[in-house]
mmCIF file of C-alpha atoms in Angstrom:
data_model
loop_
_atom_site.group_PDB
_atom_site.id
_atom_site.type_symbol
_atom_site.label_atom_id
_atom_site.label_comp_id
_atom_site.label_asym_id
_atom_site.label_seq_id
_atom_site.Cartn_x
_atom_site.Cartn_y
_atom_site.Cartn_z
ATOM 1 C CA MET A 277 -11.442 7.304 29.311
ATOM 2 C CA GLU A 278 -13.323 9.235 26.262
ATOM 3 C CA LYS A 279 -10.406 11.778 26.329
ATOM 4 C CA ALA A 280 -7.856 9.389 26.099
ATOM 5 C CA ILE A 281 -9.320 7.646 23.223
ATOM 6 C CA ARG A 282 -9.855 10.866 21.298
ATOM 7 C CA ASN A 283 -5.874 11.468 22.447
ATOM 8 C CA PHE A 284 -4.853 8.300 21.043
ATOM 9 C CA LEU A 285 -7.346 8.731 17.574
ATOM 10 C CA SER A 286 -5.018 12.256 16.789
ATOM 11 C CA GLN A 287 -1.893 10.518 17.005
ATOM 12 C CA GLU A 288 0.242 10.179 13.962
ATOM 13 C CA SER A 289 1.223 6.773 14.863
ATOM 14 C CA ALA A 290 -2.765 5.387 15.789
ATOM 15 C CA GLY A 291 -2.801 4.014 12.566
ATOM 16 C CA GLY A 292 -0.024 1.917 12.511
ATOM 17 C CA ILE A 293 -0.994 0.327 16.368
ATOM 18 C CA LEU A 294 -4.158 -0.380 15.056
ATOM 19 C CA LEU A 295 -2.970 -1.958 11.849
ATOM 20 C CA MET A 296 -0.615 -4.350 13.806
ATOM 21 C CA GLY A 297 -3.396 -4.939 16.456
ATOM 22 C CA ALA A 298 -5.613 -5.953 13.871
ATOM 23 C CA VAL A 299 -2.480 -8.597 12.364
ATOM 24 C CA VAL A 300 -2.111 -9.858 15.906
ATOM 25 C CA LEU A 301 -6.006 -10.750 16.409
ATOM 26 C CA ALA A 302 -5.990 -12.317 13.339
ATOM 27 C CA MET A 303 -3.274 -14.322 14.116
ATOM 28 C CA ILE A 304 -4.839 -15.266 17.302
ATOM 29 C CA PHE A 305 -8.298 -15.900 15.718
ATOM 30 C CA ALA A 306 -6.384 -18.414 12.814
ATOM 31 C CA ASN A 307 -4.355 -20.373 15.561
ATOM 32 C CA SER A 308 -7.176 -20.644 18.179
ATOM 33 C CA PRO A 309 -10.163 -23.165 18.463
ATOM 34 C CA VAL A 310 -12.095 -20.819 16.490
ATOM 35 C CA SER A 311 -10.368 -20.769 13.283
ATOM 36 C CA GLY A 312 -12.908 -22.306 11.516
ATOM 37 C CA LEU A 313 -15.458 -19.551 12.302
ATOM 38 C CA TYR A 314 -12.877 -17.314 11.484
ATOM 39 C CA GLN A 315 -12.146 -18.973 8.062
ATOM 40 C CA GLY A 316 -16.050 -19.824 7.479
ATOM 41 C CA PHE A 317 -16.711 -15.971 8.215
ATOM 42 C CA LEU A 318 -14.532 -14.879 5.585
ATOM 43 C CA ASP A 319 -15.853 -17.412 3.436
ATOM 44 C CA THR A 320 -19.514 -16.199 3.618
ATOM 45 C CA GLU A 321 -20.901 -15.957 0.303
ATOM 46 C CA VAL A 322 -22.272 -12.249 -0.232
ATOM 47 C CA GLN A 323 -24.724 -11.538 -3.513
ATOM 48 C CA LEU A 324 -25.459 -8.393 -4.929
ATOM 49 C CA ARG A 325 -28.133 -8.791 -7.848
ATOM 50 C CA ILE A 326 -29.556 -6.298 -9.872
ATOM 51 C CA GLY A 327 -31.246 -7.635 -12.703
ATOM 52 C CA ALA A 328 -28.536 -9.077 -14.972
ATOM 53 C CA LEU A 329 -25.844 -7.363 -12.851
ATOM 54 C CA ASP A 330 -24.736 -10.316 -10.660
ATOM 55 C CA ILE A 331 -21.619 -9.747 -8.461
ATOM 56 C CA ASP A 332 -21.312 -13.194 -6.215
ATOM 57 C CA LYS A 333 -18.164 -13.087 -4.044
ATOM 58 C CA PRO A 334 -17.087 -14.418 -0.513
ATOM 59 C CA LEU A 335 -16.663 -11.778 1.990
ATOM 60 C CA LEU A 336 -12.885 -11.462 1.994
ATOM 61 C CA LEU A 337 -12.937 -10.626 -1.951
ATOM 62 C CA TRP A 338 -15.782 -7.862 -0.989
ATOM 63 C CA ILE A 339 -13.035 -6.594 1.132
ATOM 64 C CA ASN A 340 -10.094 -7.042 -1.305
ATOM 65 C CA ASP A 341 -11.859 -5.423 -4.314
ATOM 66 C CA GLY A 342 -14.586 -3.287 -2.380
ATOM 67 C CA LEU A 343 -12.954 -1.639 0.780
ATOM 68 C CA MET A 344 -9.546 -1.767 -1.105
ATOM 69 C CA ALA A 345 -10.888 0.280 -3.789
ATOM 70 C CA LEU A 346 -11.898 3.200 -1.100
ATOM 71 C CA PHE A 347 -8.004 3.056 -0.060
ATOM 72 C CA PHE A 348 -6.789 3.095 -3.652
ATOM 73 C CA LEU A 349 -8.691 5.886 -4.083
ATOM 74 C CA LEU A 350 -7.346 7.876 -1.055
ATOM 75 C CA ILE A 351 -3.755 6.723 -2.399
ATOM 76 C CA GLY A 352 -4.994 8.337 -6.131
ATOM 77 C CA LEU A 353 -6.058 11.754 -4.322
ATOM 78 C CA GLU A 354 -2.814 12.055 -2.401
ATOM 79 C CA VAL A 355 -1.003 10.562 -5.710
ATOM 80 C CA LYS A 356 -2.726 13.804 -7.212
ATOM 81 C CA ARG A 357 -2.118 16.466 -4.622
ATOM 82 C CA GLU A 358 1.419 15.812 -4.590
ATOM 83 C CA LEU A 359 1.818 15.587 -8.086
ATOM 84 C CA LEU A 360 0.224 18.870 -8.701
ATOM 85 C CA GLU A 361 1.153 21.120 -5.340
ATOM 86 C CA GLY A 362 2.954 19.000 -3.181
ATOM 87 C CA ALA A 363 6.173 17.436 -2.745
ATOM 88 C CA LEU A 364 6.767 15.627 -5.970
ATOM 89 C CA SER A 365 5.188 18.895 -8.010
ATOM 90 C CA SER A 366 8.414 19.906 -9.170
ATOM 91 C CA ILE A 367 11.057 17.863 -10.999
ATOM 92 C CA SER A 368 13.772 19.111 -8.309
ATOM 93 C CA LYS A 369 11.226 17.684 -5.664
ATOM 94 C CA ALA A 370 10.388 14.738 -7.212
ATOM 95 C CA SER A 371 14.139 13.191 -8.470
ATOM 96 C CA LEU A 372 15.074 11.963 -5.063
ATOM 97 C CA PRO A 373 12.068 9.793 -3.970
ATOM 98 C CA THR A 374 11.349 8.814 -7.771
ATOM 99 C CA PHE A 375 14.860 7.322 -7.946
ATOM 100 C CA ALA A 376 14.530 5.886 -4.406
ATOM 101 C CA ALA A 377 11.410 4.592 -5.086
ATOM 102 C CA ILE A 378 12.261 2.682 -8.454
ATOM 103 C CA GLY A 379 15.490 0.926 -6.845
ATOM 104 C CA GLY A 380 13.324 -0.043 -3.903
ATOM 105 C CA MET A 381 11.370 -1.567 -6.338
ATOM 106 C CA VAL A 382 13.617 -3.261 -8.272
ATOM 107 C CA PHE A 383 16.122 -4.855 -6.050
ATOM 108 C CA PRO A 384 13.384 -6.485 -3.888
ATOM 109 C CA ALA A 385 12.247 -8.365 -6.851
ATOM 110 C CA LEU A 386 15.737 -9.250 -7.892
ATOM 111 C CA PHE A 387 15.981 -10.632 -4.512
ATOM 112 C CA TYR A 388 12.494 -12.502 -4.620
ATOM 113 C CA LEU A 389 13.415 -13.957 -8.333
ATOM 114 C CA ALA A 390 16.963 -15.056 -7.125
ATOM 115 C CA PHE A 391 15.377 -17.762 -5.012
ATOM 116 C CA ASN A 392 12.437 -18.255 -7.457
ATOM 117 C CA TYR A 393 13.718 -18.362 -10.782
ATOM 118 C CA SER A 394 13.423 -21.882 -11.258
ATOM 119 C CA ASN A 395 9.786 -22.255 -10.356
ATOM 120 C CA PRO A 396 7.289 -20.802 -12.930
ATOM 121 C CA GLU A 397 4.452 -21.265 -10.384
ATOM 122 C CA THR A 398 6.047 -18.922 -7.818
ATOM 123 C CA GLN A 399 7.776 -16.354 -10.028
ATOM 124 C CA VAL A 400 4.253 -14.630 -10.050
ATOM 125 C CA GLY A 401 4.908 -13.292 -6.793
ATOM 126 C CA TRP A 402 7.763 -11.160 -7.700
ATOM 127 C CA ALA A 403 6.199 -7.714 -7.075
ATOM 128 C CA ILE A 404 4.949 -8.857 -3.279
ATOM 129 C CA PRO A 405 8.317 -7.644 -1.591
ATOM 130 C CA ALA A 406 8.606 -4.592 -3.802
ATOM 131 C CA ALA A 407 5.838 -2.520 -2.194
ATOM 132 C CA THR A 408 5.901 -0.366 1.126
ATOM 133 C CA ASP A 409 3.584 -0.034 3.399
ATOM 134 C CA ILE A 410 3.002 3.853 3.877
ATOM 135 C CA ALA A 411 0.813 3.655 7.267
ATOM 136 C CA PHE A 412 3.070 1.382 8.991
ATOM 137 C CA ALA A 413 5.843 2.987 7.875
ATOM 138 C CA LEU A 414 5.101 6.602 8.716
ATOM 139 C CA GLY A 415 3.453 5.293 12.465
ATOM 140 C CA ILE A 416 6.830 3.804 12.938
ATOM 141 C CA MET A 417 8.323 7.031 12.160
ATOM 142 C CA ALA A 418 6.010 8.892 14.142
ATOM 143 C CA LEU A 419 7.070 7.119 17.499
ATOM 144 C CA LEU A 420 10.131 9.031 17.512
ATOM 145 C CA GLY A 421 8.018 12.299 17.486
ATOM 146 C CA ASN A 422 9.131 15.573 17.003
ATOM 147 C CA ARG A 423 12.786 14.270 16.839
ATOM 148 C CA VAL A 424 12.298 13.752 13.224
ATOM 149 C CA PRO A 425 13.039 15.904 11.024
ATOM 150 C CA VAL A 426 10.349 17.707 8.783
ATOM 151 C CA ALA A 427 12.274 17.023 5.443
ATOM 152 C CA LEU A 428 12.808 13.301 6.764
ATOM 153 C CA LYS A 429 9.261 12.483 6.905
ATOM 154 C CA VAL A 430 8.224 14.335 3.810
ATOM 155 C CA PHE A 431 11.124 12.092 2.298
ATOM 156 C CA LEU A 432 9.502 8.743 3.536
ATOM 157 C CA LEU A 433 5.958 10.195 2.242
ATOM 158 C CA ALA A 434 6.793 11.064 -0.813
ATOM 159 C CA LEU A 435 9.165 7.927 -1.741
ATOM 160 C CA ALA A 436 5.757 6.052 -0.202
ATOM 161 C CA ILE A 437 3.684 7.756 -3.221
ATOM 162 C CA MET A 438 6.137 6.801 -5.353
ATOM 163 C CA ASP A 439 5.877 3.442 -4.205
ATOM 164 C CA ASP A 440 2.249 3.002 -4.319
ATOM 165 C CA LEU A 441 2.063 4.679 -8.258
ATOM 166 C CA GLY A 442 4.560 1.927 -9.249
ATOM 167 C CA VAL A 443 2.711 -0.778 -7.299
ATOM 168 C CA ILE A 444 -0.455 0.656 -9.179
ATOM 169 C CA VAL A 445 1.142 0.291 -12.755
ATOM 170 C CA ILE A 446 2.193 -3.274 -11.862
ATOM 171 C CA ILE A 447 -0.974 -4.525 -10.524
ATOM 172 C CA ALA A 448 -2.812 -2.891 -13.736
ATOM 173 C CA LEU A 449 -0.116 -4.529 -16.410
ATOM 174 C CA PHE A 450 0.819 -7.768 -14.489
ATOM 175 C CA TYR A 451 -1.684 -8.741 -12.423
ATOM 176 C CA SER A 452 -5.053 -8.883 -14.488
ATOM 177 C CA ALA A 453 -7.147 -11.384 -15.638
ATOM 178 C CA GLU A 454 -8.376 -12.055 -19.204
ATOM 179 C CA LEU A 455 -9.957 -9.064 -20.500
ATOM 180 C CA SER A 456 -14.052 -8.475 -21.331
ATOM 181 C CA MET A 457 -14.163 -6.118 -23.942
ATOM 182 C CA ILE A 458 -17.829 -5.047 -23.173
ATOM 183 C CA SER A 459 -17.080 -4.256 -19.350
ATOM 184 C CA LEU A 460 -13.814 -2.183 -20.803
ATOM 185 C CA ILE A 461 -16.084 0.105 -23.295
ATOM 186 C CA VAL A 462 -18.575 0.681 -20.400
ATOM 187 C CA ALA A 463 -15.638 1.430 -18.194
ATOM 188 C CA ALA A 464 -14.110 3.693 -20.864
ATOM 189 C CA MET A 465 -17.473 5.522 -21.213
ATOM 190 C CA SER A 466 -17.422 6.205 -16.996
ATOM 191 C CA ILE A 467 -13.761 7.588 -17.517
ATOM 192 C CA ALA A 468 -14.801 9.915 -20.352
ATOM 193 C CA LEU A 469 -17.844 11.274 -18.695
ATOM 194 C CA MET A 470 -16.026 11.884 -15.614
ATOM 195 C CA VAL A 471 -13.223 14.153 -17.574
ATOM 196 C CA ILE A 472 -16.221 15.761 -19.480
ATOM 197 C CA ILE A 473 -17.757 17.240 -16.111
ATOM 198 C CA ASN A 474 -14.480 17.809 -14.575
ATOM 199 C CA ARG A 475 -13.518 19.790 -17.305
ATOM 200 C CA LYS A 476 -17.261 21.295 -17.326
ATOM 201 C CA GLY A 477 -15.908 22.526 -13.590
ATOM 202 C CA VAL A 478 -18.492 20.425 -12.087
ATOM 203 C CA SER A 479 -17.186 20.467 -8.347
ATOM 204 C CA SER A 480 -19.879 18.488 -6.365
ATOM 205 C CA LEU A 481 -18.755 15.171 -5.758
ATOM 206 C CA ILE A 482 -22.429 13.081 -6.266
ATOM 207 C CA PRO A 483 -21.807 12.453 -10.092
ATOM 208 C CA TYR A 484 -18.209 11.469 -9.588
ATOM 209 C CA GLY A 485 -19.898 9.089 -7.000
ATOM 210 C CA LEU A 486 -22.399 7.724 -9.135
ATOM 211 C CA LEU A 487 -20.007 7.472 -12.088
ATOM 212 C CA GLY A 488 -17.661 6.008 -10.088
ATOM 213 C CA VAL A 489 -20.098 2.928 -8.953
ATOM 214 C CA ILE A 490 -20.514 2.067 -12.695
ATOM 215 C CA LEU A 491 -16.518 2.173 -13.069
ATOM 216 C CA TRP A 492 -15.868 -0.073 -10.136
ATOM 217 C CA VAL A 493 -18.347 -2.569 -11.111
ATOM 218 C CA ALA A 494 -17.316 -2.425 -15.169
ATOM 219 C CA VAL A 495 -13.487 -2.560 -13.918
ATOM 220 C CA LEU A 496 -14.441 -5.610 -11.826
ATOM 221 C CA LYS A 497 -16.394 -7.601 -14.106
ATOM 222 C CA SER A 498 -13.394 -6.561 -17.113
ATOM 223 C CA GLY A 499 -10.494 -8.429 -15.849
ATOM 224 C CA VAL A 500 -8.921 -5.254 -14.592
ATOM 225 C CA HIS A 501 -8.466 -5.323 -10.836
ATOM 226 C CA ALA A 502 -11.395 -3.433 -9.607
ATOM 227 C CA THR A 503 -9.125 -1.557 -7.170
ATOM 228 C CA LEU A 504 -7.725 0.677 -9.947
ATOM 229 C CA ALA A 505 -10.981 2.115 -10.300
ATOM 230 C CA GLY A 506 -10.249 3.975 -7.218
ATOM 231 C CA VAL A 507 -7.012 5.458 -8.813
ATOM 232 C CA ILE A 508 -8.967 6.397 -11.832
ATOM 233 C CA ILE A 509 -12.029 8.208 -9.867
ATOM 234 C CA ALA A 510 -9.599 10.119 -7.792
ATOM 235 C CA PHE A 511 -7.696 11.484 -11.079
ATOM 236 C CA CYS A 512 -10.877 12.450 -12.428
ATOM 237 C CA ILE A 513 -11.915 14.682 -9.224
ATOM 238 C CA PRO A 514 -10.828 18.096 -9.839
ATOM 239 C CA LEU A 515 -7.760 19.377 -7.204
ATOM 240 C CA ARG A 516 -9.019 23.024 -7.069
ATOM 241 C CA ALA A 517 -12.812 24.061 -8.244
ATOM 242 C CA LYS A 518 -13.807 27.648 -9.711
ATOM 243 C CA ASP A 519 -14.987 28.811 -6.169
ATOM 244 C CA GLY A 520 -11.352 28.091 -4.536
ATOM 245 C CA SER A 521 -12.515 24.918 -3.138
ATOM 246 C CA SER A 522 -11.425 21.673 -3.171
ATOM 247 C CA PRO A 523 -13.413 18.781 -3.736
ATOM 248 C CA SER A 524 -10.314 16.430 -3.845
ATOM 249 C CA GLU A 525 -9.032 17.532 -0.538
ATOM 250 C CA HIS A 526 -12.456 17.437 1.336
ATOM 251 C CA LEU A 527 -12.889 13.784 -0.287
ATOM 252 C CA GLU A 528 -9.293 12.797 1.085
ATOM 253 C CA HIS A 529 -9.573 14.139 4.385
ATOM 254 C CA SER A 530 -13.223 12.266 4.651
ATOM 255 C CA LEU A 531 -12.064 9.335 3.548
ATOM 256 C CA HIS A 532 -8.655 9.371 5.825
ATOM 257 C CA PRO A 533 -9.771 8.449 9.033
ATOM 258 C CA TRP A 534 -12.100 5.628 7.638
ATOM 259 C CA SER A 535 -9.196 4.438 5.771
ATOM 260 C CA THR A 536 -6.905 4.473 8.870
ATOM 261 C CA PHE A 537 -9.383 3.425 11.288
ATOM 262 C CA LEU A 538 -11.820 0.889 9.406
ATOM 263 C CA ILE A 539 -10.448 -0.205 6.244
ATOM 264 C CA LEU A 540 -6.930 -0.821 6.882
ATOM 265 C CA PRO A 541 -7.469 -2.660 9.919
ATOM 266 C CA VAL A 542 -10.256 -4.666 8.457
ATOM 267 C CA PHE A 543 -8.210 -5.529 5.317
ATOM 268 C CA ALA A 544 -5.247 -6.622 7.822
ATOM 269 C CA PHE A 545 -7.950 -8.935 9.956
ATOM 270 C CA ALA A 546 -9.184 -10.776 7.205
ATOM 271 C CA ASN A 547 -5.837 -10.999 5.198
ATOM 272 C CA ALA A 548 -3.138 -11.899 7.807
ATOM 273 C CA GLY A 549 -4.929 -14.995 9.771
ATOM 274 C CA LEU A 550 -1.725 -17.333 8.882
ATOM 275 C CA SER A 551 -2.198 -20.544 10.484
ATOM 276 C CA LEU A 552 1.077 -21.778 12.136
ATOM 277 C CA ALA A 553 -0.333 -25.132 12.159
ATOM 278 C CA GLY A 554 2.335 -27.529 10.178
ATOM 279 C CA MET A 555 4.602 -24.401 10.020
ATOM 280 C CA THR A 556 8.492 -25.069 11.089
ATOM 281 C CA MET A 557 11.619 -23.640 10.634
ATOM 282 C CA ALA A 558 11.963 -25.178 7.191
ATOM 283 C CA SER A 559 9.236 -23.019 6.626
ATOM 284 C CA PHE A 560 11.481 -20.247 6.919
ATOM 285 C CA MET A 561 13.839 -21.287 4.141
ATOM 286 C CA GLU A 562 11.251 -22.384 1.201
ATOM 287 C CA PRO A 563 12.224 -20.340 -1.819
ATOM 288 C CA ILE A 564 8.654 -17.909 -1.331
ATOM 289 C CA THR A 565 9.539 -16.962 2.327
ATOM 290 C CA ILE A 566 13.150 -16.400 2.043
ATOM 291 C CA GLY A 567 12.726 -14.902 -1.256
ATOM 292 C CA ILE A 568 10.102 -12.214 0.555
ATOM 293 C CA ILE A 569 12.080 -12.005 3.757
ATOM 294 C CA LEU A 570 15.147 -10.917 1.970
ATOM 295 C CA GLY A 571 13.720 -9.033 -0.184
ATOM 296 C CA LEU A 572 11.643 -6.882 2.041
ATOM 297 C CA LEU A 573 14.697 -6.903 4.647
ATOM 298 C CA VAL A 574 18.022 -6.386 2.493
ATOM 299 C CA GLY A 575 16.759 -5.760 -0.801
ATOM 300 C CA LYS A 576 14.160 -2.717 -0.171
ATOM 301 C CA PRO A 577 17.054 -0.531 1.599
ATOM 302 C CA LEU A 578 19.585 -1.521 -0.707
ATOM 303 C CA GLY A 579 17.845 -0.486 -3.828
ATOM 304 C CA VAL A 580 17.065 2.574 -2.027
ATOM 305 C CA LEU A 581 20.067 3.838 -1.038
ATOM 306 C CA LEU A 582 22.310 3.084 -4.190
ATOM 307 C CA PHE A 583 19.680 4.705 -6.545
ATOM 308 C CA SER A 584 19.379 7.345 -3.998
ATOM 309 C CA TRP A 585 23.182 7.633 -3.861
ATOM 310 C CA PHE A 586 23.467 7.565 -7.441
ATOM 311 C CA ALA A 587 21.047 10.043 -8.283
ATOM 312 C CA VAL A 588 23.058 12.346 -6.034
ATOM 313 C CA LYS A 589 26.230 11.468 -7.512
ATOM 314 C CA MET A 590 25.384 12.534 -10.929
ATOM 315 C CA LYS A 591 23.483 15.619 -9.426
ATOM 316 C CA TRP A 592 20.218 14.403 -10.939
ATOM 317 C CA ALA A 593 18.736 14.893 -7.187
ATOM 318 C CA GLU A 594 20.122 16.509 -3.686
ATOM 319 C CA LEU A 595 19.604 15.448 -0.332
ATOM 320 C CA PRO A 596 16.687 17.264 1.512
ATOM 321 C CA GLN A 597 17.723 20.133 3.553
ATOM 322 C CA ASN A 598 19.448 19.304 7.400
ATOM 323 C CA VAL A 599 18.807 15.644 6.375
ATOM 324 C CA SER A 600 22.052 13.247 6.297
ATOM 325 C CA TRP A 601 22.787 9.796 5.011
ATOM 326 C CA LEU A 602 23.124 8.640 8.442
ATOM 327 C CA GLN A 603 19.255 9.251 8.437
ATOM 328 C CA ILE A 604 18.117 8.276 5.125
ATOM 329 C CA ALA A 605 19.616 4.748 5.697
ATOM 330 C CA PRO A 606 17.339 3.892 8.728
ATOM 331 C CA VAL A 607 14.497 5.243 6.386
ATOM 332 C CA ALA A 608 15.602 3.241 3.577
ATOM 333 C CA ALA A 609 15.335 -0.008 5.983
ATOM 334 C CA MET A 610 11.930 0.996 6.978
ATOM 335 C CA CYS A 611 10.519 0.731 3.927
ATOM 336 C CA GLY A 612 10.978 -2.774 3.903
ATOM 337 C CA ILE A 613 7.733 -2.596 5.805
ATOM 338 C CA GLY A 614 5.399 -3.825 3.179
ATOM 339 C CA PHE A 615 2.554 -5.436 4.941
ATOM 340 C CA THR A 616 -0.776 -4.073 3.535
ATOM 341 C CA MET A 617 0.537 -3.826 -0.199
ATOM 342 C CA SER A 618 2.744 -6.838 -0.416
ATOM 343 C CA VAL A 619 -0.364 -9.007 1.457
ATOM 344 C CA PHE A 620 -2.793 -7.663 -1.250
ATOM 345 C CA ILE A 621 -0.133 -8.212 -4.328
ATOM 346 C CA SER A 622 0.209 -12.168 -2.822
ATOM 347 C CA SER A 623 -3.356 -12.681 -2.637
ATOM 348 C CA LEU A 624 -3.318 -11.526 -6.537
ATOM 349 C CA ALA A 625 -0.019 -13.326 -7.393
ATOM 350 C CA PHE A 626 -1.304 -16.809 -5.779
ATOM 351 C CA ASP A 627 -5.179 -16.759 -6.634
ATOM 352 C CA GLY A 628 -5.882 -20.275 -7.340
ATOM 353 C CA ALA A 629 -2.225 -21.252 -6.374
ATOM 354 C CA PRO A 630 -1.841 -23.894 -3.878
ATOM 355 C CA ASP A 631 -2.678 -22.875 -0.367
ATOM 356 C CA ALA A 632 0.971 -23.363 0.787
ATOM 357 C CA TYR A 633 1.987 -20.384 -1.360
ATOM 358 C CA GLY A 634 -0.115 -17.845 0.026
ATOM 359 C CA ASP A 635 0.705 -19.122 3.628
ATOM 360 C CA TYR A 636 4.502 -19.198 2.629
ATOM 361 C CA ALA A 637 4.055 -15.565 1.292
ATOM 362 C CA ARG A 638 2.382 -13.980 4.286
ATOM 363 C CA LEU A 639 5.008 -15.748 6.258
ATOM 364 C CA GLY A 640 7.652 -13.737 4.769
ATOM 365 C CA ILE A 641 5.980 -10.319 4.632
ATOM 366 C CA LEU A 642 4.976 -10.439 8.270
ATOM 367 C CA THR A 643 8.332 -11.416 9.154
ATOM 368 C CA GLY A 644 10.202 -9.690 7.133
ATOM 369 C CA SER A 645 7.981 -6.344 7.565
ATOM 370 C CA LEU A 646 8.063 -6.770 11.527
ATOM 371 C CA LEU A 647 12.187 -7.072 11.251
ATOM 372 C CA ALA A 648 12.597 -4.135 8.933
ATOM 373 C CA ALA A 649 10.145 -2.138 11.551
ATOM 374 C CA LEU A 650 12.397 -3.063 14.309
ATOM 375 C CA ILE A 651 15.469 -2.416 12.504
ATOM 376 C CA GLY A 652 14.338 0.738 11.005
ATOM 377 C CA TYR A 653 12.989 1.969 14.561
ATOM 378 C CA PHE A 654 15.847 1.379 16.564
ATOM 379 C CA TRP A 655 18.343 2.569 14.048
ATOM 380 C CA LEU A 656 16.599 5.746 13.604
ATOM 381 C CA ASP A 657 16.789 6.683 17.086
ATOM 382 C CA LYS A 658 20.158 5.899 17.664
ATOM 383 C CA VAL A 659 21.275 8.546 14.670
ATOM 384 C CA LEU A 660 18.741 11.169 15.665
ATOM 385 C CA PRO A 661 19.405 13.653 17.910
ATOM 386 C CA LYS A 662 18.145 13.041 21.468
ATOM 387 C CA LYS A 663 15.714 15.508 23.144
ATOM 388 C CA GLY A 664 17.415 18.418 24.407
ATOM 389 C CA GLU A 665 20.588 18.070 22.176
#
């Protein structure tokens, strides 16, 4: 049994499978006799108070603001590594996934707005279908094993990372509340100190961690979303130390299993519990729901493909070696799996809005992401060479 568990955890698809399991479990809890217990657990007030500093939030927000800050820290570390040394480290490498990511954010937003342009209350959800869930998408691709060309995996990874970077910018610009200048000053001082110790060649993660906690609290109190603190911390941690070690990669490797096997499943369990009570077929035709479904299912692949084709046509980018448009197309469909980041943006967009808006959004996200996963998987399976060919 232990050997079977170890083998499962070592598989690339394990993270995606656990994430799907957490979603299913959340749906079961939300639609069973213990639904009140499930919701009550997430509404439990958790308070941290040190002198005048008081952080009092429901458990759900501790997960979304706290645990997800660690997830964004991991994203920041991955983005930094790829920008400096990896798949995005040169213009030639970064061009195609960058254009693909831009198209994959613009088109879903336009599809969503096409159904919600007349309602200012629902317009704010325009960024929900613009996100790609890197864990799910890579997990689905990993199910096809070594039949998938390495270059195609790198393309999806680079595209998803650029997509994450775009989502981070969107959250910072469009989903921040009223700003507190005192908190922003504390945050700026924390960032300045991290930059200074970086420049001084400090490679120990302890001072970055201490300053990072101060930064997270300051950003949390500032009105800017707290998860952005994770990205800032990541960019301040040195990729290469003077002794040749890599504090950034060490932290990335340490965080990765925690993110895959704890943070993301917990987030999914806390946020995917959609009660189907009162839901009918008409719920799928609500502007929020249909806008998200079509944004993920049609807007994403269309944007990725059109922007990629245009970039190649204009000779601003080129297809990866041994990769064809027939293979890019199903990968573009997989980009419509927007679960984690889409749910996260939904929680920001409809914070304080009627509960029905959040329910319709989750219904659209779950439906669109599931269909995108199935279409992407079976389509890619069809176009890839079979084993032995």
